[in-house]
mmCIF file of C-alpha atoms in Angstrom:
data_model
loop_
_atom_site.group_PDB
_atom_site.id
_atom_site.type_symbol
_atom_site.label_atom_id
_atom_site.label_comp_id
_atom_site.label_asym_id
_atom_site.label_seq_id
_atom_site.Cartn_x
_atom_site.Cartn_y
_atom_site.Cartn_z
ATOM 1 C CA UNK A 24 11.844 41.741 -31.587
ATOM 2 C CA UNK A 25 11.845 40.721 -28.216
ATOM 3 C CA UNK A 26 10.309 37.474 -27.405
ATOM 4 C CA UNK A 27 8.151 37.894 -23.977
ATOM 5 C CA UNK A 28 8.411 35.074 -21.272
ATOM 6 C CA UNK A 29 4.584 34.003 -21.547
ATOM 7 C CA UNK A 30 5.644 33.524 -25.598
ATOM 8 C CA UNK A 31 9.063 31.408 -24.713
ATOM 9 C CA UNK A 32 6.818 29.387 -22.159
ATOM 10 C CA UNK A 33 4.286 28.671 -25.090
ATOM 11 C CA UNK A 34 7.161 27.872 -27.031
ATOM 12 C CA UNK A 35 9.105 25.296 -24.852
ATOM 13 C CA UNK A 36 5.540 23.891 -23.584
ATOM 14 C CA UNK A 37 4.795 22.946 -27.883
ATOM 15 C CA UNK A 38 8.254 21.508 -27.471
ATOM 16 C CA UNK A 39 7.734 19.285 -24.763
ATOM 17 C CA UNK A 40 4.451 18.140 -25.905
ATOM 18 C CA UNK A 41 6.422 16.891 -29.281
ATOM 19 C CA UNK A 42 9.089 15.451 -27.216
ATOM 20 C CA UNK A 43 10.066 12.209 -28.426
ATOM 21 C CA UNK A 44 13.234 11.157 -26.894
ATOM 22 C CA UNK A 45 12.572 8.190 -24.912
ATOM 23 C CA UNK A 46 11.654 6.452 -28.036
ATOM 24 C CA UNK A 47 14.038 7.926 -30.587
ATOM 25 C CA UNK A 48 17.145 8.458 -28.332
ATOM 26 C CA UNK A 49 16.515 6.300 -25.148
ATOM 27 C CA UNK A 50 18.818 5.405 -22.334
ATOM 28 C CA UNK A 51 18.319 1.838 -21.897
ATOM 29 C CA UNK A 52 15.052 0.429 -23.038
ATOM 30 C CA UNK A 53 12.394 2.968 -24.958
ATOM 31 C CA UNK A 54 9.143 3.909 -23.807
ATOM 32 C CA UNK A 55 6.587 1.144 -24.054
ATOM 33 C CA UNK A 56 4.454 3.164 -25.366
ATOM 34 C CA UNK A 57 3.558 6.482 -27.585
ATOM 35 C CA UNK A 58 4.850 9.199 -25.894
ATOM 36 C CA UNK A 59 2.322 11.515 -24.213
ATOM 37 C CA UNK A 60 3.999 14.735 -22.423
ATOM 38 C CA UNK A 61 1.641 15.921 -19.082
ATOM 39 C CA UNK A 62 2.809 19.566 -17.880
ATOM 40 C CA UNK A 63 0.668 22.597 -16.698
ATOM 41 C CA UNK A 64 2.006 26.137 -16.392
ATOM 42 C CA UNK A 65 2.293 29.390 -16.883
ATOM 43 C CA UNK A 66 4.503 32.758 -16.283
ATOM 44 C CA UNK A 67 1.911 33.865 -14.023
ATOM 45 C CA UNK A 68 1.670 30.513 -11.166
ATOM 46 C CA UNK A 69 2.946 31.245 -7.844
ATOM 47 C CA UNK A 70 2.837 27.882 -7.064
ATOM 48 C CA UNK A 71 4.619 24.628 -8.731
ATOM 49 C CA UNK A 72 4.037 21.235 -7.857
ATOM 50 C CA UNK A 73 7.443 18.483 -8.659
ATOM 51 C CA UNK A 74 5.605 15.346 -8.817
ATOM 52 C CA UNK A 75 6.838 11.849 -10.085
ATOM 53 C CA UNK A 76 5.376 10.950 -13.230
ATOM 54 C CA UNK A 77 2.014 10.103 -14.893
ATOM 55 C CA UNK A 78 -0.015 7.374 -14.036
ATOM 56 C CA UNK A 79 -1.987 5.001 -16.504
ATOM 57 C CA UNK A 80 -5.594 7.323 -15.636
ATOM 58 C CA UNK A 81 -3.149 10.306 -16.516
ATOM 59 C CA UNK A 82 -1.786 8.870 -19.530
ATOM 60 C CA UNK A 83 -5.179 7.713 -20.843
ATOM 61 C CA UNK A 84 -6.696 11.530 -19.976
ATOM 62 C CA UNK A 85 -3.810 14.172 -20.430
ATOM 63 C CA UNK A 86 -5.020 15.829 -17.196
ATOM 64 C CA UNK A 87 -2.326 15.725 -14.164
ATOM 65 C CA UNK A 88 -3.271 14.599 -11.089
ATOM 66 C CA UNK A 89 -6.678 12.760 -12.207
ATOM 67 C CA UNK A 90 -6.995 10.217 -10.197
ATOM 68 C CA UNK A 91 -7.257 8.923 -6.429
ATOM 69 C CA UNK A 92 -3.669 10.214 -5.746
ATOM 70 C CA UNK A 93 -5.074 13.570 -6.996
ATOM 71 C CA UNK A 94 -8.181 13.726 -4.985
ATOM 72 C CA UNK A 95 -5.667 13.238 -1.912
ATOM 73 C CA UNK A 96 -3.066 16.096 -2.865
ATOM 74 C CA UNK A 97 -5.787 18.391 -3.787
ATOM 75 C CA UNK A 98 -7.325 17.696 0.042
ATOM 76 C CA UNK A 99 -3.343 18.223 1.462
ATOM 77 C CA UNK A 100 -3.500 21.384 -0.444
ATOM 78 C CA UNK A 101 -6.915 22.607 0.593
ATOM 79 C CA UNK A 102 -8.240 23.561 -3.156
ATOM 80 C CA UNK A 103 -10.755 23.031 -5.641
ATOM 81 C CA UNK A 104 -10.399 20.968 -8.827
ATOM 82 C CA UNK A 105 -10.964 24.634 -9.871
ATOM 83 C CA UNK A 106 -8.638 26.235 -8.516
ATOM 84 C CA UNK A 107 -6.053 23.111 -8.678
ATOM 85 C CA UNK A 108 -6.319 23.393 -12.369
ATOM 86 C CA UNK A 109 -5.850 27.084 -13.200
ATOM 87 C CA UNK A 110 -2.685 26.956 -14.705
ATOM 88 C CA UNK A 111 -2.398 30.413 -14.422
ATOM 89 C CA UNK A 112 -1.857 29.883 -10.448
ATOM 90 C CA UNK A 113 -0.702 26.794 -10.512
ATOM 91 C CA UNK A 114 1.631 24.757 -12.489
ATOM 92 C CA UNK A 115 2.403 21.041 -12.151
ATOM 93 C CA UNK A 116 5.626 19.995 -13.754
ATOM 94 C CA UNK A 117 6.410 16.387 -13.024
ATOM 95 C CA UNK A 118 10.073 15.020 -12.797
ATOM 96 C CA UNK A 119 9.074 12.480 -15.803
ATOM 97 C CA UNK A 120 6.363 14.417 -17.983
ATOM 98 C CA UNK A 121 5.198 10.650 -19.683
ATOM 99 C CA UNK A 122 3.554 7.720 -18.403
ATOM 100 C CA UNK A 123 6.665 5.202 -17.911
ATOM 101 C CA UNK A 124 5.311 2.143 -17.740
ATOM 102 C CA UNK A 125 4.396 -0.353 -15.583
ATOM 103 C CA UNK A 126 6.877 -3.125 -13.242
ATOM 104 C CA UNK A 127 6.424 -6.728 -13.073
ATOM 105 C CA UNK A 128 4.552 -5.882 -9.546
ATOM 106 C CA UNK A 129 2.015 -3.504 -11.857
ATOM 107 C CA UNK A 130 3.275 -0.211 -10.050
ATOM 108 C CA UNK A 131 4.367 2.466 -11.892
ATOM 109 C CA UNK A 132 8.096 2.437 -13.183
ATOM 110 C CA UNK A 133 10.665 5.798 -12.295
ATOM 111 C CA UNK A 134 10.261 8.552 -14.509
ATOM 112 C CA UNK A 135 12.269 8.078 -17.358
ATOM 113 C CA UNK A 136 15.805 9.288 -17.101
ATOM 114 C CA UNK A 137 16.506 11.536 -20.105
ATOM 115 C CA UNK A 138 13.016 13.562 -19.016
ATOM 116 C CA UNK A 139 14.868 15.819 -16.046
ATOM 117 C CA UNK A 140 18.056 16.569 -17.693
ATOM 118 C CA UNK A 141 16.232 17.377 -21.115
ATOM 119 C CA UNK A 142 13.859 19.900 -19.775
ATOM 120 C CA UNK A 143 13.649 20.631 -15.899
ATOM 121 C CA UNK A 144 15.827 23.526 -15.585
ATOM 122 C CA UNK A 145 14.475 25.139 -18.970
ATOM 123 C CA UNK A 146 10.857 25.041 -17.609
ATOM 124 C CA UNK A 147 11.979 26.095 -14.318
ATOM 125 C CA UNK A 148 13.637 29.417 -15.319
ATOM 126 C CA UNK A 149 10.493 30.018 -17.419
ATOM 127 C CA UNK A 150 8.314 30.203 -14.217
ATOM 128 C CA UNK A 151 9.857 32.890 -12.849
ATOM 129 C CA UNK A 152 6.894 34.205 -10.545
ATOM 130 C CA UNK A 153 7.018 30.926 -8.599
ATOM 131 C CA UNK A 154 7.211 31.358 -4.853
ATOM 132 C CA UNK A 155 6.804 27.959 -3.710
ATOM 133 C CA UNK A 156 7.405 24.525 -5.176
ATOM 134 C CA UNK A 157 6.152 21.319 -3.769
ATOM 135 C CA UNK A 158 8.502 18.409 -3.875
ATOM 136 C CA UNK A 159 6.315 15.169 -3.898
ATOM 137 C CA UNK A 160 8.152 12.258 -3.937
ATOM 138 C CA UNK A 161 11.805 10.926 -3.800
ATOM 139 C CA UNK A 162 12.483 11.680 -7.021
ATOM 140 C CA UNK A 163 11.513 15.426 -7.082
ATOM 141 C CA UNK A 164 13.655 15.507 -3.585
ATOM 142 C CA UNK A 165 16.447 14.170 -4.914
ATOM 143 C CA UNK A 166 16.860 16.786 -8.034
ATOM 144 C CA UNK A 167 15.798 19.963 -6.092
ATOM 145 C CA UNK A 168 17.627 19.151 -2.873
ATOM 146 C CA UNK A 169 20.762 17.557 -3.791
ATOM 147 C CA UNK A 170 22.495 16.759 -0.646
ATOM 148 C CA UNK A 171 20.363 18.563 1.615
ATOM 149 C CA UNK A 172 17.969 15.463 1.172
ATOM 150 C CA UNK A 173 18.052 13.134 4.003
ATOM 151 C CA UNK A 174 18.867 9.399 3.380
ATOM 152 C CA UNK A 175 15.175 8.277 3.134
ATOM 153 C CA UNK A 176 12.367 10.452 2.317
ATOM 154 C CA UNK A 177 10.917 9.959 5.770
ATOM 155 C CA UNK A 178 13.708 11.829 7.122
ATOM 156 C CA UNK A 179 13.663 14.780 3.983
ATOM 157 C CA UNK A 180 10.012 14.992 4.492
ATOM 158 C CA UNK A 181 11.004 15.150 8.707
ATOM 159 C CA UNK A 182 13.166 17.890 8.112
ATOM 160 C CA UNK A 183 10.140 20.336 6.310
ATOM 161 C CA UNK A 184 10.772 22.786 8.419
ATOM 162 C CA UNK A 185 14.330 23.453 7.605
ATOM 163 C CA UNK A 186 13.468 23.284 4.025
ATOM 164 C CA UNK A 187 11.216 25.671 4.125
ATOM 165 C CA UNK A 188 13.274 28.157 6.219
ATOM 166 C CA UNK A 189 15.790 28.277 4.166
ATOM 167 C CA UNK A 190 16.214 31.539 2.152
ATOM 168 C CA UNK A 191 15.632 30.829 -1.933
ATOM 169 C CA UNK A 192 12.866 31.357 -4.360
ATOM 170 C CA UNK A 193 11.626 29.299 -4.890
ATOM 171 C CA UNK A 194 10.845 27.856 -1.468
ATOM 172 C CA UNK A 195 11.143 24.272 -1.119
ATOM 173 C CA UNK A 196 8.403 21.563 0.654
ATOM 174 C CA UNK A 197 9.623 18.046 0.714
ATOM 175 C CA UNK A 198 6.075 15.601 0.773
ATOM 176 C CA UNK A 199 5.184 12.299 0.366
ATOM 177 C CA UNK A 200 3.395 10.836 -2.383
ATOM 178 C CA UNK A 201 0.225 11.073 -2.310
ATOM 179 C CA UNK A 202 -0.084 7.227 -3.949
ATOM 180 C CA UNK A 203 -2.879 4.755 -1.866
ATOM 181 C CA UNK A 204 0.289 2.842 -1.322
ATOM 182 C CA UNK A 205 1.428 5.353 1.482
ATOM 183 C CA UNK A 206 -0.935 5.022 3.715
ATOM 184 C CA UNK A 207 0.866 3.065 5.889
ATOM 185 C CA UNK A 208 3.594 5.875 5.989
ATOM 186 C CA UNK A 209 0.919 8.326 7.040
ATOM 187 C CA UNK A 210 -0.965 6.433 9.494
ATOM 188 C CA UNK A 211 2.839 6.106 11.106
ATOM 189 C CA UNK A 212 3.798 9.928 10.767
ATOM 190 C CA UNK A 213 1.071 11.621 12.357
ATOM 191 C CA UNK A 214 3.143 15.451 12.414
ATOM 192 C CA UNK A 215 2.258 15.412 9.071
ATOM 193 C CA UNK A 216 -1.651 15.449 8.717
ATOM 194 C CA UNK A 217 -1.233 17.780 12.539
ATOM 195 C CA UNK A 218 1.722 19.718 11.626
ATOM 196 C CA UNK A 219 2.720 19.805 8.138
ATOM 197 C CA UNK A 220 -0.818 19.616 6.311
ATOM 198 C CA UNK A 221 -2.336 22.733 8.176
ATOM 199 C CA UNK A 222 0.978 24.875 7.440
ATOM 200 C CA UNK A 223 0.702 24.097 3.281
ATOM 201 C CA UNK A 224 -3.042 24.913 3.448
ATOM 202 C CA UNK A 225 -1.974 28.333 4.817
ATOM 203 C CA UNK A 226 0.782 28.451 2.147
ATOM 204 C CA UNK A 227 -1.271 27.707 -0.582
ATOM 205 C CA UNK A 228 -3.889 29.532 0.236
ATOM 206 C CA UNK A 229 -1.997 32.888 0.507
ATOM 207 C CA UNK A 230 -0.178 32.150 -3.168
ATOM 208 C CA UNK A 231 -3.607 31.471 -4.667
ATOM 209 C CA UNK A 232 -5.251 34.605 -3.651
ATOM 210 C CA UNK A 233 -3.162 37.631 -3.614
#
């Protein structure tokens, strides 16, 4: 009996969510914490969003994005909570899919190393009607673009256009986070609320609705 994709995504997706390793098998020091795997998708999405990790509000809820730095991508994106939510047009698949703690400065840590190479291509070839996937953050720029990154993210975010030109599915959108703490960067790279903003609302729109 053939297994259907929507059944093998069900099937990794249990997986994940049982996913132990960074307290079983970590590299360097485990998880702080119980493990609590955040992912949303389906075969259907058209749309993906690479983020960085969960935050403590995320942890402590299970629901992606649920917090200021949510409110903020979900106004970039031009969407509801509604429609931001409906897994079965849009999945969010973070480079780290557990809360990884917090620094000695109370940010968040990186996403745990042994998350990416443990699941991110697996999920990704289960998500095959994806058309678009946003890259926010360094660390979802670095996996996804390789080399083609630029040596800071202000320059890979710079170079959207390229990115986005470039002839693969799916396409690929370099973005800041969408963290309070960047700000600063925004206030200083105006294209991006003029320029780049206006161009993913179109995007998103169009993947949303067909």
């Amino acid at each position: 009996m053939t297994v259907t994709t929507a059944t093998a995504l069900d099937c990794l997706l249990a997986e994940i969510r049982r996913c132990r390793h960074c307290v079983v098998s970590p590299e360097g020091e485990p998880l702080p914490h119980q493990p609590r795997p955040v992912v949303v998708a389906s075969s259907t999405a058209r749309l993906a969003i690479a983020g960085q990790a969960p935050g403590t509000r995320v942890h402590a809820s299970g629901v992606p994005f649920a917090d200021p730095s949510g409110d903020r991508l979900r106004h970039w994106m031009g969407v509801t909570s509604e429609e931001f939510y409906d897994a079965s047009r849009i999945a969010i698949v973070p480079m780290g899919f557990c809360f990884p703690g917090l620094d000695a400065k109370g940010g968040d840590l990186a996403p745990r190393r042994e998350c990416a190479p443990l699941w991110r291509t697996r999920v990704m070839a289960e998500l095959p009607q994806v058309e678009l996937l946003l890259l926010v953050g360094q660390y979802a720029q670095a996996w996804h673009l390789g080399k083609e990154r630029g040596r800071t993210l202000s320059q890979t975010v710079a170079g959207w256009q390229q990115q986005l030109a470039v002839e693969r599915k799916p396409r690929l959108l370099p973005m800041p986070h969408p963290s309070w703490r960047n700000t600063g960067w925004l206030k200083k790279n105006r294209y991006f609320d003029q320029e780049l903003v206006p161009e993913l609302r179109q995007l998103v729109r169009a993947l949303i609705t067909r």
